[in-house]
Short mmCIF file of C-alpha atoms in Angstrom, two decimals:
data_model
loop_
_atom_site.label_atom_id
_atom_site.label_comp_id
_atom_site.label_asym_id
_atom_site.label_seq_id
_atom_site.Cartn_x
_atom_site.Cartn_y
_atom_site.Cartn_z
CA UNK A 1 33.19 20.70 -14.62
CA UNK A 2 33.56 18.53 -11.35
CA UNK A 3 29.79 18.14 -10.98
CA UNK A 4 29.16 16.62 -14.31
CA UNK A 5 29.98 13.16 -13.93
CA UNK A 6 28.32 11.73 -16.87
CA UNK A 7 28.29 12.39 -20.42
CA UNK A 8 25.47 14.05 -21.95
CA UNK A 9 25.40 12.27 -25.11
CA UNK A 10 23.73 8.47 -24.77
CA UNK A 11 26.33 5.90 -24.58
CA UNK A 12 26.43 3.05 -27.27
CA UNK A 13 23.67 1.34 -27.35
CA UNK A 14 21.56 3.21 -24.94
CA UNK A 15 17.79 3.05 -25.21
CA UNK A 16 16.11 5.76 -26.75
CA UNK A 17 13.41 6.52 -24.40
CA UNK A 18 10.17 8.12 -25.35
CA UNK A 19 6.24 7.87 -25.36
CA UNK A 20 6.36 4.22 -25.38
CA UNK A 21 9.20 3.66 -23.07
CA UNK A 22 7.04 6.08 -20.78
CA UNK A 23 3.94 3.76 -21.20
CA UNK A 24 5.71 0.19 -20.94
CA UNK A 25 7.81 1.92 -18.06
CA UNK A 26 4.31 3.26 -16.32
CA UNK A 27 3.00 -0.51 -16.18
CA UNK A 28 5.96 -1.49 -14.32
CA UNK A 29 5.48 1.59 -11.74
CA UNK A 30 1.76 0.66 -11.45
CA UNK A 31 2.87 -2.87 -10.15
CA UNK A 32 5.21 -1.23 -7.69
CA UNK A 33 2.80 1.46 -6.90
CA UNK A 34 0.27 -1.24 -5.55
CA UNK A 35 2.89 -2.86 -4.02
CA UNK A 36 3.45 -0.15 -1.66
CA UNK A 37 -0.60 0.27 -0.93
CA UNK A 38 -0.40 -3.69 0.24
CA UNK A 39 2.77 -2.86 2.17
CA UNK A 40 1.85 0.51 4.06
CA UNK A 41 -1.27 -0.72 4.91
CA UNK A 42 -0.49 -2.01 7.84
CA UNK A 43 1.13 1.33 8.99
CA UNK A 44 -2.41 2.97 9.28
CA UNK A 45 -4.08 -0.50 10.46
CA UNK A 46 -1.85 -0.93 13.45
CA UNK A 47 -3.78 -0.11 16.21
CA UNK A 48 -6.96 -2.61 14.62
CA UNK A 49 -4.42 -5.48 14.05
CA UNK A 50 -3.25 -4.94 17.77
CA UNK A 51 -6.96 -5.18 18.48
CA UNK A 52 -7.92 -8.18 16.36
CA UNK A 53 -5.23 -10.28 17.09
CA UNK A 54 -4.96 -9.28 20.90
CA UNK A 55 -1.14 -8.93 20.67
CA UNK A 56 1.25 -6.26 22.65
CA UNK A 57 4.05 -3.91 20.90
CA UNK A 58 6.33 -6.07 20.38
CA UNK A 59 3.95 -9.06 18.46
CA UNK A 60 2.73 -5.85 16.85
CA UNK A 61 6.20 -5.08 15.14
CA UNK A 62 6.51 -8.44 14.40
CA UNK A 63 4.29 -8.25 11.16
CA UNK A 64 6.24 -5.33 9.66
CA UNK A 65 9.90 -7.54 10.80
CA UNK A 66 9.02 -10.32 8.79
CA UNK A 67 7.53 -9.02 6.26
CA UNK A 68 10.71 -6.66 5.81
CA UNK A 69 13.06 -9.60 6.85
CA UNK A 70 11.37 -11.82 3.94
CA UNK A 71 11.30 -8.62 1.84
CA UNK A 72 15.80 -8.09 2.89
CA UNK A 73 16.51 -11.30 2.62
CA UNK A 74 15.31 -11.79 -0.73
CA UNK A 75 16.99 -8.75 -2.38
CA UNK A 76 19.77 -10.67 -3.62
CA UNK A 77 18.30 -13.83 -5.01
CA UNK A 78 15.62 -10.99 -6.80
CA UNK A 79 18.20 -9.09 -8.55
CA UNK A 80 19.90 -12.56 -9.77
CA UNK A 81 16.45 -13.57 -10.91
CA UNK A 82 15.91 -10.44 -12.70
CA UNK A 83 19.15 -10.45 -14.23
CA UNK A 84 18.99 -13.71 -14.93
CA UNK A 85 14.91 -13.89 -16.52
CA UNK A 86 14.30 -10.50 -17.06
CA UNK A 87 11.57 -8.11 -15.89
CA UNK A 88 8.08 -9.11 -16.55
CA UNK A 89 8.59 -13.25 -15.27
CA UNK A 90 10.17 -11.41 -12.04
CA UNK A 91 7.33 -8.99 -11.84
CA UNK A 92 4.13 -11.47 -12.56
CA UNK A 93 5.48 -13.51 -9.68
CA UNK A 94 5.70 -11.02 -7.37
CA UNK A 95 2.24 -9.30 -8.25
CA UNK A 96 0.70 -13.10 -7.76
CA UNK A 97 2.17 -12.98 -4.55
CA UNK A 98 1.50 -9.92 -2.94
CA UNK A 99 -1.97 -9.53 -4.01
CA UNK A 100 -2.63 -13.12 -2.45
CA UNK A 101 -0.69 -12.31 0.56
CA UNK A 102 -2.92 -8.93 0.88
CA UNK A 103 -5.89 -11.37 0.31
CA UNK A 104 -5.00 -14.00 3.11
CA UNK A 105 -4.18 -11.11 5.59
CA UNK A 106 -8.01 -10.16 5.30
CA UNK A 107 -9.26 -13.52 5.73
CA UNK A 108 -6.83 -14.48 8.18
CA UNK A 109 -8.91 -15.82 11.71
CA UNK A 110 -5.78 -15.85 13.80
CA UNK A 111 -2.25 -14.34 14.81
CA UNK A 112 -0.22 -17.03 13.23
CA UNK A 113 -1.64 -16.98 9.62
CA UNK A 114 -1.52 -13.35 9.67
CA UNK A 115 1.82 -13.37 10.15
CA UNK A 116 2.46 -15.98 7.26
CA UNK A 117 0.06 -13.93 4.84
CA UNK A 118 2.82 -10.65 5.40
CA UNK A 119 5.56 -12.90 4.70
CA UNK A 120 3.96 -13.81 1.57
CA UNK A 121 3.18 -10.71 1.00
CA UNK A 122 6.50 -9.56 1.61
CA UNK A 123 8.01 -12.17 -0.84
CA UNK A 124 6.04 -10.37 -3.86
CA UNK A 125 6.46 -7.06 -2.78
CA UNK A 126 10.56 -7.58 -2.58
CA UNK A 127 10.37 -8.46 -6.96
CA UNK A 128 8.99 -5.35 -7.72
CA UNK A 129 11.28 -2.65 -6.98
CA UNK A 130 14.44 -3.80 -8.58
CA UNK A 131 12.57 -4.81 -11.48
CA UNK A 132 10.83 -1.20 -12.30
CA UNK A 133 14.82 0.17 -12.18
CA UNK A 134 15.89 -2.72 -14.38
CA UNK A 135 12.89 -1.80 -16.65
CA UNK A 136 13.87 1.85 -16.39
CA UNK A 137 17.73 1.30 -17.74
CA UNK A 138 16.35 -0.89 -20.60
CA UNK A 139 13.85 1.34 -21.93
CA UNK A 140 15.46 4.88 -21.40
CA UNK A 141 18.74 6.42 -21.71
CA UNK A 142 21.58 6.08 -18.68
CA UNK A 143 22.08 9.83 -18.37
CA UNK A 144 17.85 9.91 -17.40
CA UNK A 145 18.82 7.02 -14.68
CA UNK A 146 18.64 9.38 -11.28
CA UNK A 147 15.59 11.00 -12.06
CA UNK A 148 13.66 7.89 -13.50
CA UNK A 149 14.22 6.29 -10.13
CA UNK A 150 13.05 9.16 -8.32
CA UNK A 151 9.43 9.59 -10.30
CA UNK A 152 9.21 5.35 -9.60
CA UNK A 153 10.04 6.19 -5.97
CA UNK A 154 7.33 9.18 -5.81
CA UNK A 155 4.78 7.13 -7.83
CA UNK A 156 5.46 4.46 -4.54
CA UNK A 157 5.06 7.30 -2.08
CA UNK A 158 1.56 7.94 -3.70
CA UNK A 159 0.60 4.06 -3.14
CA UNK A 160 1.10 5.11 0.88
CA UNK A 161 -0.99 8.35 0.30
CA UNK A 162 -3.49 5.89 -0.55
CA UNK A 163 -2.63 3.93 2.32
CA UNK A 164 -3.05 7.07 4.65
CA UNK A 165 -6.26 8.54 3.09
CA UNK A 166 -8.34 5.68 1.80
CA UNK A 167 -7.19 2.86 3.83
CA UNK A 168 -7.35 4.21 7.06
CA UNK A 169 -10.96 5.61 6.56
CA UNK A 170 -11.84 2.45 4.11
CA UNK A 171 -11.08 0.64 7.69
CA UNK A 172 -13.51 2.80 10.05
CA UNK A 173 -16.37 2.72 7.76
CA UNK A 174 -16.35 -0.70 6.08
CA UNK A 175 -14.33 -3.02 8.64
CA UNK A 176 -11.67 -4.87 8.51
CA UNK A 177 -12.10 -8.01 5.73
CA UNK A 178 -14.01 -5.93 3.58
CA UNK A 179 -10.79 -3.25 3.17
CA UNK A 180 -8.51 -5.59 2.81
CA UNK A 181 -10.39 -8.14 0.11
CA UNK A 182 -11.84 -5.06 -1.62
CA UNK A 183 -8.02 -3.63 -1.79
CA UNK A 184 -6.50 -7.06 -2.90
CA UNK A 185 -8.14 -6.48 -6.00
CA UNK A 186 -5.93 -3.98 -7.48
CA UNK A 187 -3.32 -6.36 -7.13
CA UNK A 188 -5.64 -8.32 -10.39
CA UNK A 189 -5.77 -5.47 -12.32
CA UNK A 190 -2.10 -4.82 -12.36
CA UNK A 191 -1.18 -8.21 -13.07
CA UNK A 192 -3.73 -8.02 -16.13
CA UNK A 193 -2.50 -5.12 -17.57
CA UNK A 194 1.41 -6.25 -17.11
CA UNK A 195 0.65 -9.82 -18.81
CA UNK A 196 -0.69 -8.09 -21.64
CA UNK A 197 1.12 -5.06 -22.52
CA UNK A 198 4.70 -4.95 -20.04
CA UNK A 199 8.35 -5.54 -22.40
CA UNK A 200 11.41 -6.45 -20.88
CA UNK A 201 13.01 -4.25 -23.28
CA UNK A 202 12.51 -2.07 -26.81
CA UNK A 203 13.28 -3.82 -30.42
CA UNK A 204 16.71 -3.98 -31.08
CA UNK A 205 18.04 -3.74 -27.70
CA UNK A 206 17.87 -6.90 -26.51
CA UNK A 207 20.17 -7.69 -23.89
CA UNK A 208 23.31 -10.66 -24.39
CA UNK A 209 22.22 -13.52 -23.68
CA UNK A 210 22.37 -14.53 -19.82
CA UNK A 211 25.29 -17.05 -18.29
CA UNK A 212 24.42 -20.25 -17.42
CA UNK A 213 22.85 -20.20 -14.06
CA UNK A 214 23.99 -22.06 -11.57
CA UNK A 215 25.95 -21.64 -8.13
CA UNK A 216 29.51 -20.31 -9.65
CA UNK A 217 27.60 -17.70 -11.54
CA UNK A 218 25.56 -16.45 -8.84
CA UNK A 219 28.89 -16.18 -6.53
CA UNK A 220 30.38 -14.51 -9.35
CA UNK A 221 27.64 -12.12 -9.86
CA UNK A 222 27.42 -11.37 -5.88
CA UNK A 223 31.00 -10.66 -5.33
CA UNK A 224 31.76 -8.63 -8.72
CA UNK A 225 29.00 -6.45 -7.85
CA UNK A 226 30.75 -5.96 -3.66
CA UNK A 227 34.05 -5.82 -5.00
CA UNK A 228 33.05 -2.18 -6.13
CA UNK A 229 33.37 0.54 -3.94
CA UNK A 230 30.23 2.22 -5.45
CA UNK A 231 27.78 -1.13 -4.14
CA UNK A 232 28.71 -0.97 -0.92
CA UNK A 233 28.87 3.04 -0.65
CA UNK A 234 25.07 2.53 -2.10
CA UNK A 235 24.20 -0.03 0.61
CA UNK A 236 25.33 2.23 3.10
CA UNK A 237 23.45 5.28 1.59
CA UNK A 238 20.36 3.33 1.54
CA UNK A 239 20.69 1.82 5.06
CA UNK A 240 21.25 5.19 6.86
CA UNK A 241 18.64 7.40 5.08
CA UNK A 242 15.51 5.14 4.53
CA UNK A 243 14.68 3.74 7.83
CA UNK A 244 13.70 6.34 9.64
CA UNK A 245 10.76 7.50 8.03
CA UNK A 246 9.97 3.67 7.00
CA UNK A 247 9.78 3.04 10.48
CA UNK A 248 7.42 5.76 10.63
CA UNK A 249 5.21 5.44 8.03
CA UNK A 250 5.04 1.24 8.27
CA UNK A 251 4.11 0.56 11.99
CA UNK A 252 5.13 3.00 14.65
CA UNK A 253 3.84 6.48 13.40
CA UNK A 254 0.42 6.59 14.34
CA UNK A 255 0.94 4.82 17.68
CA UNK A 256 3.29 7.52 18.58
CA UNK A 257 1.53 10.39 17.69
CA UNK A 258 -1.75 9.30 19.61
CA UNK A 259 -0.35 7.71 22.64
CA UNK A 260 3.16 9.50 23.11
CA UNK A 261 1.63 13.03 21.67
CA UNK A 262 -2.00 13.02 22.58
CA UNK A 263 -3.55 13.42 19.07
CA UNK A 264 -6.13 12.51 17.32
CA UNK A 265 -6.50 9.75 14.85
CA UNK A 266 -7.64 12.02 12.42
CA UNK A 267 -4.58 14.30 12.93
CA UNK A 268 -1.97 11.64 13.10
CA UNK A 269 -2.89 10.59 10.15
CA UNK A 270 -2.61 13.53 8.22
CA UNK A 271 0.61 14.03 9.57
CA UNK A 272 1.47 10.67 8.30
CA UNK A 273 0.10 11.93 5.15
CA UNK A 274 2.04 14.87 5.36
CA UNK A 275 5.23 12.61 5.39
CA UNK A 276 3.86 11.66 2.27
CA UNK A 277 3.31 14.29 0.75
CA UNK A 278 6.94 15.98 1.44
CA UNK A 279 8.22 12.81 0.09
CA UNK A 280 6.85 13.36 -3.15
CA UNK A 281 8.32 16.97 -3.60
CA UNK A 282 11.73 16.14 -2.27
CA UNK A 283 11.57 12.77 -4.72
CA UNK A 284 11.27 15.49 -8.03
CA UNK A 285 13.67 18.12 -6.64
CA UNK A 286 16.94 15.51 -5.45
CA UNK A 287 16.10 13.83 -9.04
CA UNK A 288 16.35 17.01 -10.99
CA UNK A 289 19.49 18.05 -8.80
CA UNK A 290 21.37 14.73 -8.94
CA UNK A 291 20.67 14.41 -12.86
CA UNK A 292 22.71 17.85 -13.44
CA UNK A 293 25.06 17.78 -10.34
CA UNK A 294 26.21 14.28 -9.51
CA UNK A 295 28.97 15.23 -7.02
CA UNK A 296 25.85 16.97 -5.08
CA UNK A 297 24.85 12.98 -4.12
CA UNK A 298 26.89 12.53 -0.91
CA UNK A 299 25.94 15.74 0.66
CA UNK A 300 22.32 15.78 -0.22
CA UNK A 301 22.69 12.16 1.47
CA UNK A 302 24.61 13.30 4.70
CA UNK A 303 22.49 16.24 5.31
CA UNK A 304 19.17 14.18 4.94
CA UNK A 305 20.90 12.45 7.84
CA UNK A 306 21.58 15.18 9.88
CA UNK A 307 18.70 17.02 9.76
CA UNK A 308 16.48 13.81 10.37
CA UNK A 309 18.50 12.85 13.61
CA UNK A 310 18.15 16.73 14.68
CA UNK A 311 14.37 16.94 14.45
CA UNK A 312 14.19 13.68 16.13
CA UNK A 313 15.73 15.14 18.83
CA UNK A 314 13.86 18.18 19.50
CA UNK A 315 10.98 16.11 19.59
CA UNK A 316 11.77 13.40 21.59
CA UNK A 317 13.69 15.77 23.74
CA UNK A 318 11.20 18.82 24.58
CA UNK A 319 10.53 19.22 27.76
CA UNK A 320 7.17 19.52 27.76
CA UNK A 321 4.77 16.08 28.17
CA UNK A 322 4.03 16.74 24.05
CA UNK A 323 5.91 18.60 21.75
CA UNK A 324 4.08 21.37 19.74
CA UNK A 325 2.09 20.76 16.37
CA UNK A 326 4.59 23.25 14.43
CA UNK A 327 7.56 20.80 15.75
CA UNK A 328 5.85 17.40 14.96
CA UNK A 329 4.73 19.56 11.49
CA UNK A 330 8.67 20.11 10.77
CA UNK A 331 9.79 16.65 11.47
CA UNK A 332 7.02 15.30 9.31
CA UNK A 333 8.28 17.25 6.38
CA UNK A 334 11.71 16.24 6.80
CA UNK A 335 11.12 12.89 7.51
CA UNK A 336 9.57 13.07 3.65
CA UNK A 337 13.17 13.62 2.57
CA UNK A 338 14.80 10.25 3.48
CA UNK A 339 12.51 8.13 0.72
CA UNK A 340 14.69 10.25 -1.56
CA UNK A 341 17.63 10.31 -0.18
CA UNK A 342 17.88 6.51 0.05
CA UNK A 343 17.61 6.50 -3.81
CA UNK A 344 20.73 7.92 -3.77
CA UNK A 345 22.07 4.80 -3.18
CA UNK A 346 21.13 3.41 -6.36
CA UNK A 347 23.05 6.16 -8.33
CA UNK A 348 26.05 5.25 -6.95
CA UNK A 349 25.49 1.55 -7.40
CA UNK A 350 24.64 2.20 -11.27
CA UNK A 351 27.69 3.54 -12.42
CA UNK A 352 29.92 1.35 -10.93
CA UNK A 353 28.27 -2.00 -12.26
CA UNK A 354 27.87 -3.01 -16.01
CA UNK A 355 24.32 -3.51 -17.51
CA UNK A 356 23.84 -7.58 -16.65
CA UNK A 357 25.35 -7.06 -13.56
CA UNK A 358 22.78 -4.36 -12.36
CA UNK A 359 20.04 -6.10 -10.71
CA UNK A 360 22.41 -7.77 -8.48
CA UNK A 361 23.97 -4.59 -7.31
CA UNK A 362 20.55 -3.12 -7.15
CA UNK A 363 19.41 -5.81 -4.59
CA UNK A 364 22.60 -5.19 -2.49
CA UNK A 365 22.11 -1.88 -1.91
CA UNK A 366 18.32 -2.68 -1.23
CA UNK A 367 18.78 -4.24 1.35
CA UNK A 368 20.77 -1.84 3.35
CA UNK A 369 17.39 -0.16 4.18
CA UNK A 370 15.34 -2.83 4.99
CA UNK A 371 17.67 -4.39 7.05
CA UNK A 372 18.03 -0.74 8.94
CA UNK A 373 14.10 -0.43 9.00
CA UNK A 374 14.07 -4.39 10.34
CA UNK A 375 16.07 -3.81 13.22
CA UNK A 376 14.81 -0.83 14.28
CA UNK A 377 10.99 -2.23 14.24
CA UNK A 378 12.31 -4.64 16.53
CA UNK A 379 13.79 -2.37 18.86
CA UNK A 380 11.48 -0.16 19.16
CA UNK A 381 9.13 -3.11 19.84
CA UNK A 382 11.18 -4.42 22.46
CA UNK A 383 11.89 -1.05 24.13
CA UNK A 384 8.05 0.04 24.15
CA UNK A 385 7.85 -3.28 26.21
CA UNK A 386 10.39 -3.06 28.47
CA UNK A 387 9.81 0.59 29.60
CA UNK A 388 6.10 0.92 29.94
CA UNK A 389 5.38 2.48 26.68
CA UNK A 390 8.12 5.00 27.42
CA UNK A 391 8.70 6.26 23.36
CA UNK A 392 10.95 8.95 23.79
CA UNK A 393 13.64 5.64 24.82
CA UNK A 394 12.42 3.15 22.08
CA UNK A 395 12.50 5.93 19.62
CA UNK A 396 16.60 6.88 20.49
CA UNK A 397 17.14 3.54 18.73
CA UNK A 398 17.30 5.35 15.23
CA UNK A 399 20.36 7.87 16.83
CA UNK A 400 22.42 4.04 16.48
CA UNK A 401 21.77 2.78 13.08
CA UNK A 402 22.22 7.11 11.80
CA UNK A 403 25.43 7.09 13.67
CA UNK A 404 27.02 3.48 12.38
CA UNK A 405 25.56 4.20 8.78
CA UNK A 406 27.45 8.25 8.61
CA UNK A 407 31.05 6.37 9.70
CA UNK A 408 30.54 4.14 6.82
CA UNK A 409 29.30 6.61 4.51
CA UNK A 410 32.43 8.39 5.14
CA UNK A 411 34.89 5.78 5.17
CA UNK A 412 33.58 4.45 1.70
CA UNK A 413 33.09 7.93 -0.36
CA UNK A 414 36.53 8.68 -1.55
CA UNK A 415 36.75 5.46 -2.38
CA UNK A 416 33.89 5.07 -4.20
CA UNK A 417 34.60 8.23 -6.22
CA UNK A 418 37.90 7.37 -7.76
CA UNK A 419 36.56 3.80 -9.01
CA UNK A 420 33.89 6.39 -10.87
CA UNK A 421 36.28 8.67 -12.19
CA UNK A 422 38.09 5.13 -13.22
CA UNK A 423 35.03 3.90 -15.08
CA UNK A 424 33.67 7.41 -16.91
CA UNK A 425 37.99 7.18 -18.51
CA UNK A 426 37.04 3.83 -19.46
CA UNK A 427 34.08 4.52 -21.29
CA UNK A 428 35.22 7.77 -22.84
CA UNK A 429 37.56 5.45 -24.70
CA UNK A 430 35.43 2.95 -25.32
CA UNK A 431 33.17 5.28 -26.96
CA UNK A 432 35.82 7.17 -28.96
CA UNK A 433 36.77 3.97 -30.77
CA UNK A 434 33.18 2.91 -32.15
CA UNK A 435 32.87 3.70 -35.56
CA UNK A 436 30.47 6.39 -36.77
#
């Protein structure tokens, strides 16, 4: 059948999953999951950090660009590192960093070191994703791949539901330094926990030893890994599906929702909330669909697009002064489906890149959302500025980056899809030949 594009059977030398793969896994997702508190926080802090810092829009979107521009721009050099060291060096670094970053953005006095406390912060945060996938593929089979991402993606989107319910009231009732030091401290525990009990990898399946590093392997690495049609089809996947709701849920959610819609706090942030929530659901169903129906990947991609850019639409374009709850209700909930959609990306970077060449290709297609969710901060920024707080213009920024990201989407799948059908031949053979 079409749809089944991998075998069921593990491949040679697959992992063999189970109760401790789940628990060594669950570490890793645990780093990642605080990650995601330290880097949403922000999102439901925006209008205090405007207030503390006395800055306008577009100083305001300047902590989320950098941090995501530190977080893009290290993608690359990440997944080298991790395929290079392995999980749990790559991991301890980035907790240590983060959680101090998260630290110096309480104590920070002024504008400037705030700034430089996200960057840091954005330099840890940027190790742990690709490192919970790498830890995924070395502890459980490659046939569970699409839905193992998925539950480390949802377990992220819970990180922001603590973001949107704890933070955001943490910050009302205890104040700003107090939050943010008392949050920074999950950060500790996580790195305690991971220097004690995290494996790169089960007994017996240790991975060949790594090249000598140096600048000829890492161009190697980098353009074996873009030479497939797969990497940059995953890149592309990534950029045009996870920005939107990023955006969203990072910085510019909750200002939109009170000033452009007249609501509440209280209400814009359970909306935000509701974006989390919706994530969550659509994170379990696209894993459970991709895992048995891999040709369903580009479609449930493309429509994620389309309906995202329509609901944007009818809300930006209603003709009343504020569009309806039931409308801004509707986009929330489909907004929750581009966190999942962007993992798509991944599974069509994974089957199109051998084992030590995976955290490369993972940090590739990585940054094709970041870099999406970077620009569009900025724009949005900018625009807010330049038309008097006009949203329904700084908002028909995302309309570009959807629109550039579908033509390449298109222009790559085909392609993409015969190197796959190439590669399952390949290992069909490869498999029939090892003895029993």
């Amino acid at each position: 059948m079409s749809s089944a594009a991998a075998p069921t059977l593990p491949l040679p030398g697959d992992p063999p999953g189970g109760r401790r793969a789940v628990r060594v896994w669950g570490i890793g997702v645990a780093v990642y999951f605080v990650a995601i508190i330290f880097r949403t926080s922000l999102g439901v802090a925006g209008l205090d950090a405007a207030d503390r810092f006395h800055v306008n829009a577009s100083a305001l979107s300047t902590f989320s660009i950098l941090q995501l521009l530190v977080y893009a721009g290290m993608q690359i050099p990440v997944g080298l590192m991790v395929d290079r060291l392995g999980t749990k060096k790559v991991l301890t670094l980035g907790a240590i960093l983060f959680t101090l970053g998260q630290l110096g953005f309480a104590l920070s006095p002024s504008y400037g070191m705030a700034l430089g406390s996200r960057a840091l912060l954005g330099s840890g945060d940027a190790m742990t994703f690709i490192s919970v996938l790498r830890l995924g593929t070395r502890w459980f089979p490659a046939r569970r791949g699409p839905l193992v991402g998925q539950v480390a993606a949802l377990f992220g989107m819970a990180g922001n539901l603590v973001s949107t319910l704890l933070i955001a009231r943490a910050l009302h009732g205890l104040g700003w330094t107090t939050t943010f030091v008392g949050s920074s401290f999950a950060g500790v525990i996580v790195l305690v926990l991971m220097l004690l009990f995290l494996k790169d990898h089960p007994e017996g399946y240790e991975p060949p030893p790594a090249e000598h590093a140096g600048a000829a392997y890492v161009r190697r690495q980098i353009a074996a890994s873009w030479r497939e049609p797969g990497t940059r089809l995953g890149m592309w996947v990534h950029f045009t599906t996870q920005f939107p709701a990023m955006v969203f849920l990072l910085l510019w959610g909750l200002p939109f929702l009170v000033e452009a819609e007249g609501l509440s706090r209280s209400t814009a942030g359970e909306l935000l909330t509701l974006v989390v929530l919706s994530n969550m659901v659509f994170g379990l169903v696209y894993g459970q669909i991709i895992a048995r129906h891999h040709a369903a990947r580009a479609p449930l991609a493309l429509g994620t697009v389309v309906m995202t850019a329509l609901l944007w639409a009818s809300v930006l374009c209603y003709p009343d002064d504020h569009a309806p709850m039931w409308l801004l209700i509707v986009l929330c909930v489909v907004l929750g489906s581009c966190g999942p959609a962007s993992m798509i990306g991944f599974d069509f970077a994974r089957p199109a890149n051998p084992p030590e060449r995976q955290g490369t290709a993972s940090g590739i297609v990585n940054m094709g959302g970041f870099i999406a969710s970077m620009t569009t901060l900025f724009a949005i920024g900018v625009l807010l500025d330049a038309s008097g707080d006009d949203y329904r213009i700084a908002f028909a920024s995302v309309f570009v980056l959807q629109a550039l990201g579908v033509v390449q989407i298109l222009r790559l799948r085909n392609r993409a899809a015969r190197r796959e059908r190439d590669h399952h031949v390949i290992s069909r053979v490869e498999a029939a030949h090892v003895p029993a």
